[in-house]
Amino acid sequence: MAVFDTPQEAFGALRPACVQLTRAQTVENVARLQAHLAAVSASALQELQEYVLFPLRFALKVPGPKRERLVQSVVQCISSVLAATCVKKQELLQELFSELCTCLSPPSGSSKPASLSEELKLAVIQALHTLMHSAYGDVILSLYQPSTLPLLGFAVSLLLGLAEQEKAKQIKISALKCLQVLVLQCDCQEHRHLDEDEVQQCGDLFASFLPGISITLSRVITGDIKQGHKTTVSAIRLFYLIVGLVMADEQLARIPKNNEKLPVEQSRISELMVHRGPDWSKNTAKKLSLLLHKMVEFSSVHPHWKVRLELVELVHHLLRNCSQSLADSFSHLLKALVGLVNDESSEVQSRCNEVLRGIAEQRIVAQNRALADVLSENLHSLATALPRLMNSQDDTGKVSTLSLLLGYLKLLGPKINFVLNSVSHLHRLSKALMQVLELDVTDVKIVEDRRWGCESTCGPSGSLQHGAQKSRCQKKYFRFFTEEKVFQLLQQVCRVLGYYGNLYLLVDHFMGLYGESGMYRKQAAMVLNELIAGAAGMGVDVLQEREISLNMDDLKGSIMSILDEYTDQANWYLITSVDTEENNHGHSVQHSGLTTHPGGVCSSILLPSPEPHITTRTMNSNIWQICIQLEGVSCFAAVLGKEFRLLLLSALYPVLEKAGDKTLLISETALGTLVDICEACSYDSVQSLINENSDYLVNGISLNLRQLAHQLHASQVLDTMLRHSDASLLPLVEDVIQDVLSTLDQSYSNQASTFLRVLHSVMAALVQWFGSSCGEKHQQRQTAKWWSRTLSEGQQMVTRQEVERFFLDYVRQKQIAEGNLPDTEDEEADEVAPTLAKPEPNNSDTEGEILLPSHVQLAKDVMERCIHLLSDGNLRVRLKVLDVLELCVTVLHPHGNHLLPMAHRVWPALVTRLISDDPLAVLRAFKVLCTLAQKCGDFLRQRFSKDVLPKLTNSLLSQAPASARAGPVYNHTIAFKLQLAVLQGLGSLCEKLDMGESDLNKVADACLIYLSAKQPMKLQEAAQRWCWREIQGT
């Protein structure tokens, strides 16, 4: 179809259709006109706009009832004309607006909407929407005059009725969007930008409609969820746009207090107008606050994320435009905004964080005292309810509650100090943290897990780093929550407080809680640690930078005061075990009814024995307190970096004490702290840390070993130093060890247990540094050297001196084996002198005495004390002596000339332990015997055959019937363990001691009986291994 570009051509084409429609208002005539309009260009139609609209408007004005189909087709045709043209006359705009609204008006006298078809309603709404967009330039403002207020009110009420009462989603959404255009808040950019006065005028006008619009929209927003999320989103958007316009702070600030008098002709209109004075603003804000509270509660939990996202936009818009006028409402709005930070939707989370960051950057809260007051009151209310909420909510609810608390603190930012300066606020917040962070101290395993022996000394250096890293991740179990996310939020709360708050005030307050009650001590320590981390800006997520930068001197001062409190004897030496060995320094203290703190005593005080016995909960609590304080030392080191080196004099010694603690969790945490200190202070390793600070550490150990109350502490420090250092430490601690031996000589009865622990640590370190592997390598090198020399010499004759030396050594070894030993070295020299002339200067024995290594001499000295202590009346002491004795034998192994005489001297006491002692001591003594046999060889053959073997075989024979009859529980008895150890050790004993046939027969008789199928399986297997060993040996 040809397009009519000129008005003349278009008039000629449209005139018949317009005349026909004017004569007869039918659907067919409207359709004919619609068809002709499609062939007319927009420019030509603009010239003929009023001519074409006349028959259409006339069709709407014809009195009498009209068919809905006709009205619908007319309205649609009007929309097509308006879409292609612009309305340039004010009168035409107002008339069209009125005529279209009339299409939706209910019958006269009825308050209900007209019962029209959904298609007609939708067509009229779209026509109104198109009309508002077709208004040209300033023409649109003619609708927004006081004189047109009734017309606007009529349209607003019609559209609100449709949005609230219609069932069709499309009609509801279209009505809301049309209302948005009507209040000049359209999303498109086609409309002319209004200047300040025009916006003010529109605000005055729409203030009359605000109650009706806001109430209706709130009902739509909180209506049935079946209406769909798009309707709710459109209603929320329209709500905050109209409220943001009418209640804008900038507009209300320009409103005069008194209303201007209007002319008489406008007096009726003035009754409809609203004066937005202070009283009206205040009253309206109160009513809006109720509506907002209701809307926020509903929308914040709406299942669709777009509704929650629009709620974020509502808060942002109102906070940006109405922060003064709606200050009372922000209690609910900010709660919703902060609560949505952890929304399940990433879009909502992202927008929420963006809005919060924008609020902080624009300093909306910092520059608005009313908002800060609202936030502080919200914070106070939440802190008051926090313990109850944490006790009643599930973990998801707890995360939301704590996110809200954290969000308030972040929004307050530098204004936090105004809250903290209030005694009531600080008290509520701190007590809430104390209650929420309460640990669960019912786990018995924490108390039961112990560090045994020196197992950690055997691993590679890297294993310490790995173990320490693992210990630093030790999971804490809390009474009121289990989710790790909850604890992370609590950490952030404390760190944000430390970042923005007055550090001296916070540290002083929580230090007061730390000392106030043992119930709060662990929680207060956790908070203090996080406060320091937050003050240093470590791992803290904030919305804005603090106003005053951190003063390192203030930070260091706070750390020093906390560190002094942590390491105070009353807080550092807590009861963590009921182990009598740790709690008592020997039988004398135990019999006196006095006990000490495990790991040491506070100062030199001896506390009464706890009666009734201390509970597991208390010990668990004490363990966690020490661990938290150790974590605090790690945190302080990380905060200060190399500056922490200045505090090592007061911090390193206590940490080393705890690294030697028998409680596994404390020991591992302390080792993790040592690793953290190394990283912070730029030490290469824990060994480097210990070696470079060994001078003052050794001095502290030496002083504390002289005081009864501190001996066990000093032994723990020395134990840790030896376990994590190398042989270079030995010269530094040698004097200390000699002091220990001297003190032990003076008081065997009272302090043997403590000093044996020190000696055990020393000997374990010597085994690690100068162990049997060195002796074996030395022996292999000597053998290889001898064979090499023999092969190189070929058929060369052996010299007279070599033969002579061989026989002299044989005689000497035979005398030692028979027990014919001189009392002193001088007598030994006199006894050998008649047999041999004066030895040459290269005599190996004399040279060995002169050049005896310090660690060998030390092992001899320790072994001397073990000989005397093997008969101690305390079983624990005897067991520990046997452990030390075994280590001494291992260290002396490469030096046989010194080991064999010592073995001769220790033999009588060792035999007593083997044949007439507690089964535990027998088991340990047999282990020492196996080690002696391995190191001394056939030196012990005659003694073992005469003194020990008969007892062992008789014991095996006598126990065999009992073990054959026993059930599965027998495997857990000490008798079974002793049988198993003897059966497993006899094979190596027979081999190392080169036993004779008669002795082997005795062993065979004792072992063969255990091949019976009635014996426990492990005993059968041990007997089988002995048999196979003997078969292979023959």
PDB file of N, CA, C and O in Angstrom, residues 1001-1030:
ATOM      1  N   ASN A1001      69.041 -74.871  74.479  1.00  0.00           N
ATOM      2  CA  ASN A1001      68.053 -75.911  74.772  1.00  0.00           C
ATOM      3  C   ASN A1001      67.017 -75.431  75.777  1.00  0.00           C
ATOM      4  O   ASN A1001      65.819 -75.715  75.669  1.00  0.00           O
ATOM      5  N   LYS A1002      67.504 -74.672  76.786  1.00  0.00           N
ATOM      6  CA  LYS A1002      66.572 -74.127  77.770  1.00  0.00           C
ATOM      7  C   LYS A1002      65.583 -73.167  77.102  1.00  0.00           C
ATOM      8  O   LYS A1002      64.365 -73.193  77.377  1.00  0.00           O
ATOM      9  N   VAL A1003      66.113 -72.325  76.223  1.00  0.00           N
ATOM     10  CA  VAL A1003      65.241 -71.371  75.525  1.00  0.00           C
ATOM     11  C   VAL A1003      64.255 -72.114  74.638  1.00  0.00           C
ATOM     12  O   VAL A1003      63.055 -71.776  74.570  1.00  0.00           O
ATOM     13  N   ALA A1004      64.753 -73.165  73.960  1.00  0.00           N
ATOM     14  CA  ALA A1004      63.875 -73.931  73.072  1.00  0.00           C
ATOM     15  C   ALA A1004      62.740 -74.586  73.854  1.00  0.00           C
ATOM     16  O   ALA A1004      61.573 -74.583  73.419  1.00  0.00           O
ATOM     17  N   ASP A1005      63.060 -75.140  75.000  1.00  0.00           N
ATOM     18  CA  ASP A1005      62.011 -75.758  75.819  1.00  0.00           C
ATOM     19  C   ASP A1005      60.937 -74.746  76.207  1.00  0.00           C
ATOM     20  O   ASP A1005      59.744 -75.070  76.253  1.00  0.00           O
ATOM     21  N   ALA A1006      61.392 -73.526  76.518  1.00  0.00           N
ATOM     22  CA  ALA A1006      60.419 -72.497  76.931  1.00  0.00           C
ATOM     23  C   ALA A1006      59.598 -71.977  75.764  1.00  0.00           C
ATOM     24  O   ALA A1006      58.422 -71.622  75.925  1.00  0.00           O
ATOM     25  N   CYS A1007      60.202 -71.937  74.561  1.00  0.00           N
ATOM     26  CA  CYS A1007      59.503 -71.354  73.412  1.00  0.00           C
ATOM     27  C   CYS A1007      58.595 -72.349  72.715  1.00  0.00           C
ATOM     28  O   CYS A1007      57.514 -71.986  72.213  1.00  0.00           O
ATOM     29  N   LEU A1008      59.014 -73.617  72.676  1.00  0.00           N
ATOM     30  CA  LEU A1008      58.247 -74.596  71.908  1.00  0.00           C
ATOM     31  C   LEU A1008      56.832 -74.783  72.456  1.00  0.00           C
ATOM     32  O   LEU A1008      55.896 -75.053  71.703  1.00  0.00           O
ATOM     33  N   ILE A1009      56.685 -74.617  73.747  1.00  0.00           N
ATOM     34  CA  ILE A1009      55.351 -74.784  74.334  1.00  0.00           C
ATOM     35  C   ILE A1009      54.358 -73.738  73.830  1.00  0.00           C
ATOM     36  O   ILE A1009      53.154 -73.941  73.826  1.00  0.00           O
ATOM     37  N   TYR A1010      54.892 -72.629  73.349  1.00  0.00           N
ATOM     38  CA  TYR A1010      54.032 -71.541  72.862  1.00  0.00           C
ATOM     39  C   TYR A1010      53.640 -71.735  71.401  1.00  0.00           C
ATOM     40  O   TYR A1010      52.954 -70.888  70.830  1.00  0.00           O
ATOM     41  N   LEU A1011      54.105 -72.835  70.787  1.00  0.00           N
ATOM     42  CA  LEU A1011      53.646 -73.148  69.438  1.00  0.00           C
ATOM     43  C   LEU A1011      52.273 -73.806  69.453  1.00  0.00           C
ATOM     44  O   LEU A1011      51.673 -74.029  68.404  1.00  0.00           O
ATOM     45  N   SER A1012      51.770 -74.110  70.639  1.00  0.00           N
ATOM     46  CA  SER A1012      50.461 -74.738  70.769  1.00  0.00           C
ATOM     47  C   SER A1012      49.370 -73.825  70.217  1.00  0.00           C
ATOM     48  O   SER A1012      49.405 -72.600  70.383  1.00  0.00           O
ATOM     49  N   ALA A1013      48.399 -74.448  69.565  1.00  0.00           N
ATOM     50  CA  ALA A1013      47.279 -73.682  68.992  1.00  0.00           C
ATOM     51  C   ALA A1013      46.405 -73.058  70.066  1.00  0.00           C
ATOM     52  O   ALA A1013      45.592 -72.171  69.787  1.00  0.00           O
ATOM     53  N   LYS A1014      46.555 -73.490  71.310  1.00  0.00           N
ATOM     54  CA  LYS A1014      45.765 -72.942  72.402  1.00  0.00           C
ATOM     55  C   LYS A1014      46.285 -71.576  72.858  1.00  0.00           C
ATOM     56  O   LYS A1014      45.580 -70.834  73.538  1.00  0.00           O
ATOM     57  N   GLN A1015      47.554 -71.305  72.537  1.00  0.00           N
ATOM     58  CA  GLN A1015      48.143 -70.041  72.968  1.00  0.00           C
ATOM     59  C   GLN A1015      47.587 -68.880  72.135  1.00  0.00           C
ATOM     60  O   GLN A1015      47.142 -69.070  70.995  1.00  0.00           O
ATOM     61  N   PRO A1016      47.576 -67.680  72.686  1.00  0.00           N
ATOM     62  CA  PRO A1016      47.182 -66.504  71.888  1.00  0.00           C
ATOM     63  C   PRO A1016      48.018 -66.397  70.612  1.00  0.00           C
ATOM     64  O   PRO A1016      49.190 -66.752  70.593  1.00  0.00           O
ATOM     65  N   MET A1017      47.386 -65.879  69.560  1.00  0.00           N
ATOM     66  CA  MET A1017      48.007 -65.877  68.246  1.00  0.00           C
ATOM     67  C   MET A1017      49.337 -65.125  68.235  1.00  0.00           C
ATOM     68  O   MET A1017      50.317 -65.567  67.629  1.00  0.00           O
ATOM     69  N   LYS A1018      49.407 -64.002  68.923  1.00  0.00           N
ATOM     70  CA  LYS A1018      50.648 -63.221  68.913  1.00  0.00           C
ATOM     71  C   LYS A1018      51.790 -63.968  69.583  1.00  0.00           C
ATOM     72  O   LYS A1018      52.947 -63.876  69.154  1.00  0.00           O
ATOM     73  N   LEU A1019      51.482 -64.723  70.635  1.00  0.00           N
ATOM     74  CA  LEU A1019      52.527 -65.518  71.288  1.00  0.00           C
ATOM     75  C   LEU A1019      52.983 -66.645  70.369  1.00  0.00           C
ATOM     76  O   LEU A1019      54.178 -66.978  70.305  1.00  0.00           O
ATOM     77  N   GLN A1020      52.040 -67.272  69.653  1.00  0.00           N
ATOM     78  CA  GLN A1020      52.417 -68.316  68.690  1.00  0.00           C
ATOM     79  C   GLN A1020      53.350 -67.744  67.616  1.00  0.00           C
ATOM     80  O   GLN A1020      54.370 -68.350  67.270  1.00  0.00           O
ATOM     81  N   GLU A1021      52.993 -66.580  67.092  1.00  0.00           N
ATOM     82  CA  GLU A1021      53.811 -65.974  66.036  1.00  0.00           C
ATOM     83  C   GLU A1021      55.206 -65.644  66.543  1.00  0.00           C
ATOM     84  O   GLU A1021      56.201 -65.846  65.834  1.00  0.00           O
ATOM     85  N   ALA A1022      55.317 -65.122  67.784  1.00  0.00           N
ATOM     86  CA  ALA A1022      56.631 -64.804  68.343  1.00  0.00           C
ATOM     87  C   ALA A1022      57.466 -66.070  68.517  1.00  0.00           C
ATOM     88  O   ALA A1022      58.678 -66.077  68.227  1.00  0.00           O
ATOM     89  N   ALA A1023      56.855 -67.174  68.981  1.00  0.00           N
ATOM     90  CA  ALA A1023      57.578 -68.438  69.136  1.00  0.00           C
ATOM     91  C   ALA A1023      58.016 -68.976  67.776  1.00  0.00           C
ATOM     92  O   ALA A1023      59.129 -69.512  67.624  1.00  0.00           O
ATOM     93  N   GLN A1024      57.161 -68.849  66.751  1.00  0.00           N
ATOM     94  CA  GLN A1024      57.525 -69.296  65.416  1.00  0.00           C
ATOM     95  C   GLN A1024      58.727 -68.520  64.881  1.00  0.00           C
ATOM     96  O   GLN A1024      59.640 -69.109  64.278  1.00  0.00           O
ATOM     97  N   ARG A1025      58.723 -67.219  65.093  1.00  0.00           N
ATOM     98  CA  ARG A1025      59.850 -66.411  64.608  1.00  0.00           C
ATOM     99  C   ARG A1025      61.149 -66.837  65.282  1.00  0.00           C
ATOM    100  O   ARG A1025      62.211 -66.850  64.667  1.00  0.00           O
ATOM    101  N   TRP A1026      61.094 -67.153  66.595  1.00  0.00           N
ATOM    102  CA  TRP A1026      62.316 -67.609  67.279  1.00  0.00           C
ATOM    103  C   TRP A1026      62.824 -68.907  66.655  1.00  0.00           C
ATOM    104  O   TRP A1026      64.012 -69.086  66.405  1.00  0.00           O
ATOM    105  N   CYS A1027      61.900 -69.826  66.375  1.00  0.00           N
ATOM    106  CA  CYS A1027      62.299 -71.106  65.779  1.00  0.00           C
ATOM    107  C   CYS A1027      62.925 -70.910  64.402  1.00  0.00           C
ATOM    108  O   CYS A1027      63.975 -71.505  64.084  1.00  0.00           O
ATOM    109  N   TRP A1028      62.300 -70.089  63.574  1.00  0.00           N
ATOM    110  CA  TRP A1028      62.858 -69.850  62.250  1.00  0.00           C
ATOM    111  C   TRP A1028      64.234 -69.191  62.348  1.00  0.00           C
ATOM    112  O   TRP A1028      65.146 -69.512  61.574  1.00  0.00           O
ATOM    113  N   ARG A1029      64.394 -68.296  63.312  1.00  0.00           N
ATOM    114  CA  ARG A1029      65.688 -67.626  63.479  1.00  0.00           C
ATOM    115  C   ARG A1029      66.780 -68.633  63.834  1.00  0.00           C
ATOM    116  O   ARG A1029      67.899 -68.565  63.323  1.00  0.00           O
ATOM    117  N   GLU A1030      66.454 -69.550  64.721  1.00  0.00           N
ATOM    118  CA  GLU A1030      67.440 -70.549  65.124  1.00  0.00           C
ATOM    119  C   GLU A1030      67.745 -71.528  63.996  1.00  0.00           C
ATOM    120  O   GLU A1030      68.880 -71.948  63.799  1.00  0.00           O
TER     121      GLU A1030
END
